[in-house]
Coordinates of N, CA and C in Angstrom, one line a residue:
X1 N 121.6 111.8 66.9 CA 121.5 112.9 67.8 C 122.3 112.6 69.1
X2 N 123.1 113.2 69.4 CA 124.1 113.2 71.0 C 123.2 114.2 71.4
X3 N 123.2 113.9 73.1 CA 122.6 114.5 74.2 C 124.0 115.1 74.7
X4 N 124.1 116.4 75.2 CA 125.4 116.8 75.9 C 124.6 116.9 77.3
X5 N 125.0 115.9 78.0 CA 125.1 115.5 79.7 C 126.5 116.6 80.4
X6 N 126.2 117.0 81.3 CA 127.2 117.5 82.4 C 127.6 119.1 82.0
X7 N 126.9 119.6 81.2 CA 126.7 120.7 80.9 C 126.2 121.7 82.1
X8 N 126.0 123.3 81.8 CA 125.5 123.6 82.6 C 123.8 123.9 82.3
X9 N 123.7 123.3 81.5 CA 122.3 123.2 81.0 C 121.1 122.2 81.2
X10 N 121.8 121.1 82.4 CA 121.5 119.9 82.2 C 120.4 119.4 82.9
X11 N 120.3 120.2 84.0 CA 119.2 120.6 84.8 C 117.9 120.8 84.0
X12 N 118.4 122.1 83.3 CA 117.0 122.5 82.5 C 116.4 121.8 81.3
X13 N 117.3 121.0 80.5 CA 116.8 119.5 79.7 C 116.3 118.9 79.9
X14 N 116.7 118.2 81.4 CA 115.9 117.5 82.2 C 114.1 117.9 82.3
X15 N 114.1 119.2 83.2 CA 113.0 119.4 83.2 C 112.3 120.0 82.3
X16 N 112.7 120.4 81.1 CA 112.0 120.8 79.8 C 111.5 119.2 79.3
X17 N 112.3 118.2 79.5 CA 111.8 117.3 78.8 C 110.8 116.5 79.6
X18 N 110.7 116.7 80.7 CA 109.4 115.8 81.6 C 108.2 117.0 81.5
X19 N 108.3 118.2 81.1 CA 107.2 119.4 80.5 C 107.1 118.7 79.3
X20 N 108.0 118.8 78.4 CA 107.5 117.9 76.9 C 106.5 117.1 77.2
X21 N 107.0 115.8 77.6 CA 106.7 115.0 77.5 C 105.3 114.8 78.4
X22 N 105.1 115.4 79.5 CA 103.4 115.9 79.7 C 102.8 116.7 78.7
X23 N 102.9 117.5 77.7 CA 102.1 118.0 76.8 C 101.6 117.0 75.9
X24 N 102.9 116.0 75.7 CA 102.4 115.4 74.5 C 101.4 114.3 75.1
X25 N 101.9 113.9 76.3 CA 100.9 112.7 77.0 C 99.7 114.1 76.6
X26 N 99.4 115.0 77.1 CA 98.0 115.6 77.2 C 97.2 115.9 76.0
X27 N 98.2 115.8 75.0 CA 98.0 116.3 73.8 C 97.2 114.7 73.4
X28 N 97.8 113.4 73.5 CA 97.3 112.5 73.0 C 96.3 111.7 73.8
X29 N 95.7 112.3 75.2 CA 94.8 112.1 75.4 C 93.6 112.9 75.2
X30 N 94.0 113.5 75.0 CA 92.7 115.2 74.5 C 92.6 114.4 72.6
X31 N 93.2 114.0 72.2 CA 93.1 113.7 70.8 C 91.9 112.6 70.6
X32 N 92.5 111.4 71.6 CA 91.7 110.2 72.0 C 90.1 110.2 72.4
X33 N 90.1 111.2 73.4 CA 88.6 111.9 73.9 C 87.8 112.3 72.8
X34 N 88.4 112.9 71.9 CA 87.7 113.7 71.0 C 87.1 112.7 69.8
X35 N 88.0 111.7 69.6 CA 87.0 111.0 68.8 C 86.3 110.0 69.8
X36 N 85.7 109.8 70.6 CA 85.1 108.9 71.6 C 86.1 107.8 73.0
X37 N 87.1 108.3 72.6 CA 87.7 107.1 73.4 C 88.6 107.4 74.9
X38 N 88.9 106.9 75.9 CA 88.5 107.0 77.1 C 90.3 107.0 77.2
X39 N 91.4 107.6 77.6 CA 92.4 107.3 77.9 C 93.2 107.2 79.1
X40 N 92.4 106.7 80.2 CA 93.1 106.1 81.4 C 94.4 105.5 81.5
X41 N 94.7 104.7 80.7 CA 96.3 103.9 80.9 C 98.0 105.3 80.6
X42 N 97.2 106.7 80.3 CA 98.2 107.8 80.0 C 97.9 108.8 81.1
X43 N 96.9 108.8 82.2 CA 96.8 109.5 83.0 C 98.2 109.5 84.2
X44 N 98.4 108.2 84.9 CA 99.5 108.1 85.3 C 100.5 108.7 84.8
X45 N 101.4 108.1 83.6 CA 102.1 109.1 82.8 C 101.7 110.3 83.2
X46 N 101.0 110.8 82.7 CA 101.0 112.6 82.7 C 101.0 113.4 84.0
X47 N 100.2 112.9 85.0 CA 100.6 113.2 86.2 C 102.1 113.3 86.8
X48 N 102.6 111.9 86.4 CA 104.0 111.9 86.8 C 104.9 112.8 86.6
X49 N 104.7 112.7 85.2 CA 105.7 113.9 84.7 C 105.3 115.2 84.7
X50 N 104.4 115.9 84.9 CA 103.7 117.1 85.5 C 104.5 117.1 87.1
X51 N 104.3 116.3 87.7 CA 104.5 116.4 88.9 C 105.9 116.3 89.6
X52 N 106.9 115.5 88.4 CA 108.3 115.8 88.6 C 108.9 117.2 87.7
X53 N 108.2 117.7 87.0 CA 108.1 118.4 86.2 C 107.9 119.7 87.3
X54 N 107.2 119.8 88.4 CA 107.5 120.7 89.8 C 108.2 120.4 90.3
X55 N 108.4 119.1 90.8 CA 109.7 119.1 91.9 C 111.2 119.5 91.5
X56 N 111.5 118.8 90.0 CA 113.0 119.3 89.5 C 112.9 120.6 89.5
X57 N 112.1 121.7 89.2 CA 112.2 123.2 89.2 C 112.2 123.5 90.2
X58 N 111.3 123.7 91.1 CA 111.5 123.8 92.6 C 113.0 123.2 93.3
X59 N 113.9 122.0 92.6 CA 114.6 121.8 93.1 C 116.1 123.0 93.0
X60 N 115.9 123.2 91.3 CA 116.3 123.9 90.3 C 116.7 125.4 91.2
X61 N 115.2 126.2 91.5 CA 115.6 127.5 91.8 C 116.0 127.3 93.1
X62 N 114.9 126.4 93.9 CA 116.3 126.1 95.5 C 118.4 126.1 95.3
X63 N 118.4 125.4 94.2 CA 119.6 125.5 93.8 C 120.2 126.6 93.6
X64 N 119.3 127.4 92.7 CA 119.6 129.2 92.2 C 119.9 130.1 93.2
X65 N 119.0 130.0 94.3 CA 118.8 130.6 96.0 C 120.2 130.4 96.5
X66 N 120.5 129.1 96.6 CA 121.6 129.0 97.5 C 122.9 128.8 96.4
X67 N 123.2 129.3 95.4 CA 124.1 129.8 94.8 C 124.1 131.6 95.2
X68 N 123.0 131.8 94.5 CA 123.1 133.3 94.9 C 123.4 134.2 96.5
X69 N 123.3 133.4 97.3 CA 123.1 133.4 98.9 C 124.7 133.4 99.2
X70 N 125.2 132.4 98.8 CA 126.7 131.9 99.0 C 127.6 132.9 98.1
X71 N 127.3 133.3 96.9 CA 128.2 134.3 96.2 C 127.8 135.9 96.3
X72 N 126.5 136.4 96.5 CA 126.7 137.4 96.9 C 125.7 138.0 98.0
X73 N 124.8 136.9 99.1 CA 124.5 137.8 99.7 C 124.4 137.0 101.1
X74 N 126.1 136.9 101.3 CA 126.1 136.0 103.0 C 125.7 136.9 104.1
X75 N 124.8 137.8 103.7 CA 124.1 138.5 105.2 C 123.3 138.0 105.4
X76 N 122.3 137.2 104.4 CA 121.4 136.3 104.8 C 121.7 135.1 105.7
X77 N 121.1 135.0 106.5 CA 121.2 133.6 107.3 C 120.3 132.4 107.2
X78 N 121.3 131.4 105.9 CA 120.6 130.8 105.0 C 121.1 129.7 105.8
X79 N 119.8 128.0 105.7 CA 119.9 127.1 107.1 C 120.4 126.0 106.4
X80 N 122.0 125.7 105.9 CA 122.4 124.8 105.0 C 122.1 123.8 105.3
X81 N 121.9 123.9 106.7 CA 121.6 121.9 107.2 C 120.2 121.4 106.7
X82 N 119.5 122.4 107.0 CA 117.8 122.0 106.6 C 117.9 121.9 104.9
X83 N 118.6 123.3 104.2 CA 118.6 123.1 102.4 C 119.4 121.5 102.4
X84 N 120.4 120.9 102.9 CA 121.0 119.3 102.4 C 119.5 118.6 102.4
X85 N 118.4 118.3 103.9 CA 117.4 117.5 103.6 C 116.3 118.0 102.9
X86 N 116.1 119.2 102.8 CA 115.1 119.8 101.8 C 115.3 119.2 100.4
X87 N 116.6 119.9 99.8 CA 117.2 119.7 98.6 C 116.6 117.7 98.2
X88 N 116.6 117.0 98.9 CA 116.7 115.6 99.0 C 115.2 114.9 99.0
X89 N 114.0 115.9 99.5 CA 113.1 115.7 99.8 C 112.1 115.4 98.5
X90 N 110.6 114.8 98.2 CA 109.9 114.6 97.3 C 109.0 115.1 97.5
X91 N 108.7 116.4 98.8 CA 108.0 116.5 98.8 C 107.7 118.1 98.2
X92 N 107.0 118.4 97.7 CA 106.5 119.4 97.1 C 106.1 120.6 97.7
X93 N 105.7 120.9 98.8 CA 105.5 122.1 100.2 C 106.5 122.2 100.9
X94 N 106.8 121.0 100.9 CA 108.0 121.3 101.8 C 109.3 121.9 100.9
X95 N 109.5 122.0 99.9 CA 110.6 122.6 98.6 C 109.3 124.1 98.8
X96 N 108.7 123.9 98.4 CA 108.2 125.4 98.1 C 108.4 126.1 99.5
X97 N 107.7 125.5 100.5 CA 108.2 126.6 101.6 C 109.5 126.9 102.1
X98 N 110.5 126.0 101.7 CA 111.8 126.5 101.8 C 112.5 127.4 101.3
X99 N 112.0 127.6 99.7 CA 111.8 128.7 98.8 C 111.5 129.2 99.6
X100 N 110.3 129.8 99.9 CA 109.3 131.2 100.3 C 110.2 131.6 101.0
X101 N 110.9 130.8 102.1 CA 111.6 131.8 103.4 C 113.0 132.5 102.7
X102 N 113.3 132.0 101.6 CA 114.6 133.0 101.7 C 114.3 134.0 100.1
X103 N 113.7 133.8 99.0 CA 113.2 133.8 97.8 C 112.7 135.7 97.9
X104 N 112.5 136.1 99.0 CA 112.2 137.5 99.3 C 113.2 138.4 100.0
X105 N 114.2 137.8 100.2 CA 115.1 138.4 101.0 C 116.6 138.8 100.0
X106 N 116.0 137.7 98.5 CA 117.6 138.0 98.1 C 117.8 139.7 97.4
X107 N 116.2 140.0 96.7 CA 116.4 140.8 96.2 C 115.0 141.7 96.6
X108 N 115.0 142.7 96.9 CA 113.6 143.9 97.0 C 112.9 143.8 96.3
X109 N 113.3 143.8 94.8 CA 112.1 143.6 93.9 C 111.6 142.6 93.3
X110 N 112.0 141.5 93.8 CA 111.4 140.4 94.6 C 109.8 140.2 94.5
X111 N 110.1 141.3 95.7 CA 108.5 141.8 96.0 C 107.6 141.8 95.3
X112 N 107.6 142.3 94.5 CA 107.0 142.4 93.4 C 106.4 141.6 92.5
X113 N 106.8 140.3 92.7 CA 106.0 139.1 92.5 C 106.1 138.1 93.6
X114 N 105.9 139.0 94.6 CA 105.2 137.8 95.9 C 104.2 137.2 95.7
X115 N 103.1 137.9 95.3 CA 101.8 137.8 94.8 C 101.7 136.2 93.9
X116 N 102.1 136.6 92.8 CA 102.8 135.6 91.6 C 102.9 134.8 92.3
X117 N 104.3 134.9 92.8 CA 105.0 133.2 93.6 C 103.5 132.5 94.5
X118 N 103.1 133.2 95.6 CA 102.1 132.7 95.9 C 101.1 131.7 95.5
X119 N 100.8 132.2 94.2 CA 99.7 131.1 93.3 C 100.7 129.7 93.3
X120 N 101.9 129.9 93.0 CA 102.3 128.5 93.1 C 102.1 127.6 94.3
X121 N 101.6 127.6 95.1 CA 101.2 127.5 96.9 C 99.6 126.4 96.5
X122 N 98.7 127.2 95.5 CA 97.8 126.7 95.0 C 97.9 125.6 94.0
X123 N 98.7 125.7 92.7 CA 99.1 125.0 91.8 C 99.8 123.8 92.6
X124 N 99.8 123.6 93.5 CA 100.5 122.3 93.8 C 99.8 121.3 94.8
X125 N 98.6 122.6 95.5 CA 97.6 121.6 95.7 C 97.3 120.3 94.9
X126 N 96.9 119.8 93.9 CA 97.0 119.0 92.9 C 97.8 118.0 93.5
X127 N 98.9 118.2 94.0 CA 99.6 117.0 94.4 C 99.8 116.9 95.6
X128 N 99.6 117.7 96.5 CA 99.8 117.6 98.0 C 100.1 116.2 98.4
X129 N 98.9 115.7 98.5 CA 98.9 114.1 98.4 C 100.1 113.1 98.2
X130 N 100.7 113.6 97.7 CA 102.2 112.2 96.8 C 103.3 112.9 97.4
X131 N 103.4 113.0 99.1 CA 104.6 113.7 99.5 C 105.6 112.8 99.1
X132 N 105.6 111.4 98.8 CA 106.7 110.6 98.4 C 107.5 110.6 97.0
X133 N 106.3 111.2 95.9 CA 106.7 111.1 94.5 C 106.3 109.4 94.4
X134 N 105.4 109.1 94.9 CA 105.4 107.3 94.3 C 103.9 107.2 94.2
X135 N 103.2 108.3 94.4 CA 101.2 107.9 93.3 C 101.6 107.8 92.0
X136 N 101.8 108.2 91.3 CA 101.4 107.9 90.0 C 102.7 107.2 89.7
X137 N 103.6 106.3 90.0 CA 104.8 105.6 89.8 C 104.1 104.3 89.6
X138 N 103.3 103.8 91.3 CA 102.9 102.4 91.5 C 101.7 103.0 91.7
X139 N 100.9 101.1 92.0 CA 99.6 101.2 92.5 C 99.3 101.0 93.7
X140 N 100.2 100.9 94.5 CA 100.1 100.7 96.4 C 101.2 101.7 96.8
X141 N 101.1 101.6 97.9 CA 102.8 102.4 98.1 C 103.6 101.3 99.2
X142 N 104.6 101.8 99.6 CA 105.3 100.6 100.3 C 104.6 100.0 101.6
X143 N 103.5 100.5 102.2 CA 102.5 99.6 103.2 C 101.8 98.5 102.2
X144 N 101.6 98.9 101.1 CA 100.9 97.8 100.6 C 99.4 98.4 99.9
X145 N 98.9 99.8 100.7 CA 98.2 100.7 100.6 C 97.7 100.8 99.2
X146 N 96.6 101.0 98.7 CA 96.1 101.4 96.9 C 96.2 102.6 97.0
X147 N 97.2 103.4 96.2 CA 97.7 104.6 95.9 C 96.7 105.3 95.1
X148 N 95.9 106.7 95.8 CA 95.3 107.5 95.0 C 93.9 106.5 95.2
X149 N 93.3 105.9 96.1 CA 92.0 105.2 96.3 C 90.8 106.2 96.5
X150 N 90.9 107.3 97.0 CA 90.1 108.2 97.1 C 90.1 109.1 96.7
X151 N 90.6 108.9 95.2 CA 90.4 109.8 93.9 C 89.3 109.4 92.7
X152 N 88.3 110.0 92.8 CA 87.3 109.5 91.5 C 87.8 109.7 90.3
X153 N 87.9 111.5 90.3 CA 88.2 111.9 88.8 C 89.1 113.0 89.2
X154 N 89.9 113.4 88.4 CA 91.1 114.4 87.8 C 90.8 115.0 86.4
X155 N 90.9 116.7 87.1 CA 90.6 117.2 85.6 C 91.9 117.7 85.0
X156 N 92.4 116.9 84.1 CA 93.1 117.3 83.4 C 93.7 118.2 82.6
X157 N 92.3 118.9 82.2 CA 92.5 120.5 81.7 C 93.2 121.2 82.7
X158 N 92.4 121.6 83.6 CA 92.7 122.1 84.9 C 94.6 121.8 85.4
X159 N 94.7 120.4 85.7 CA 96.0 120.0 86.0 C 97.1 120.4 84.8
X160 N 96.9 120.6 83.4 CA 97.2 121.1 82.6 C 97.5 122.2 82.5
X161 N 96.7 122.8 82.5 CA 96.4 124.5 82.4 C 97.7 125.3 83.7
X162 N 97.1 124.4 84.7 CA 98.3 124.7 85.9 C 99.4 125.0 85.9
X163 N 100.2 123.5 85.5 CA 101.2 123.1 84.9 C 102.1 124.3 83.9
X164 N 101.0 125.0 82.9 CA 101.8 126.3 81.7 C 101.6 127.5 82.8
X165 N 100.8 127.3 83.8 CA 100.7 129.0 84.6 C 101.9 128.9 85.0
X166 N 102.1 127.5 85.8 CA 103.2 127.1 86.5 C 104.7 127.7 86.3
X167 N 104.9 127.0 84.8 CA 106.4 127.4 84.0 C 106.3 129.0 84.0
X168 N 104.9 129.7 83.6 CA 105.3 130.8 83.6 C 105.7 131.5 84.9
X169 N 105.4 131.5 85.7 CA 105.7 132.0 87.1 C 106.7 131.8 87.4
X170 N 107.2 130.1 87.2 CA 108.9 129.7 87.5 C 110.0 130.7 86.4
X171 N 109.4 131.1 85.2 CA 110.2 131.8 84.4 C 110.7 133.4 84.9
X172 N 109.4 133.8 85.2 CA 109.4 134.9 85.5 C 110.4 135.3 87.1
X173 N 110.4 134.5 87.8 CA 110.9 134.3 89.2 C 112.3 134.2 89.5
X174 N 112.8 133.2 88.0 CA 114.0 132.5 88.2 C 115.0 133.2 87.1
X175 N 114.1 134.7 86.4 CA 115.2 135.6 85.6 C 115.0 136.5 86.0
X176 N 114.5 137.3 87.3 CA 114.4 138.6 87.9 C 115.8 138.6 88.4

């Protein structure tokens, strides 16, 4: 099997395959539970990739935004210096609210799934926490700190479930 790299598809491979690859982490801990057994050592994994699994998309339509901005709609007054550290950032609110300020302005009907886009605001709750992208990577972070210490339990289903609302809203958003 060759992978074709540098394509203009390459982006989206990317992020389809860190969505794979959380299903199947989800899939084979939901398998494991069901005949009695406890799968902790795949939680990391699946988080991770769930959770780069929003940031590359979010990086993705920020990308979309300021293509579309630059080729047909320079009346906007789009803030290229803040999109270079945005674009660069791991943090997940801070990509989404950069979205939000221009995401309504490129097109009127738009509008029409403000609503929509909004829930994503909620869906990322879940991770607020990991503005670095390094909880579910390590087990301290660079202070030395135990990453995620004041987390009991994570529901999976839930973080799951999210995750498919998620792609659908980014689908719907990123072909209007």
């Amino acid at each position: 099997y060759v992978s074709h790299f540098g394509n203009d598809m390459r982006t989206r491979y990317i992020i389809d395959g860190f969505y794979e690859a959380a299903e199947l982490l989800y899939k084979e801990i939901e398998s494991k539970y069901k005949i009695g057994f406890y799968s902790d050592e795949l939680i990391y994994p699946l988080c991770h990739s769930i959770r780069h699994t929003y940031e590359l998309s979010l990086k993705d339509t920020l990308e979309k935004i300021k293509f579309f901005i630059d080729n047909y709609k320079s009346c906007i007054d789009f803030d290229s210096n803040n999109y270079q550290s945005i674009h660069h950032t791991h943090n997940l609110k801070d990509l989404y609210n950069f979205i939000y300020q221009y995401i309504f302005q490129i097109d009127s009907r738009m509008l029409m799934l403000k609503e929509t886009w909004e829930k994503v605001d909620y869906i990322l709750d879940d991770f607020i926490y990991d503005e670095k992208s390094d909880a579910y990577r390590y087990s301290t972070d660079v202070d030395g700190n135990e990453n995620l210490s004041d987390i009991e339990y994570l529901s999976i289903n839930k973080i799951f479930e999210n995750l498919k609302q998620y792609r659908n809203i980014i689908s719907l958003v990123t072909t209007k």
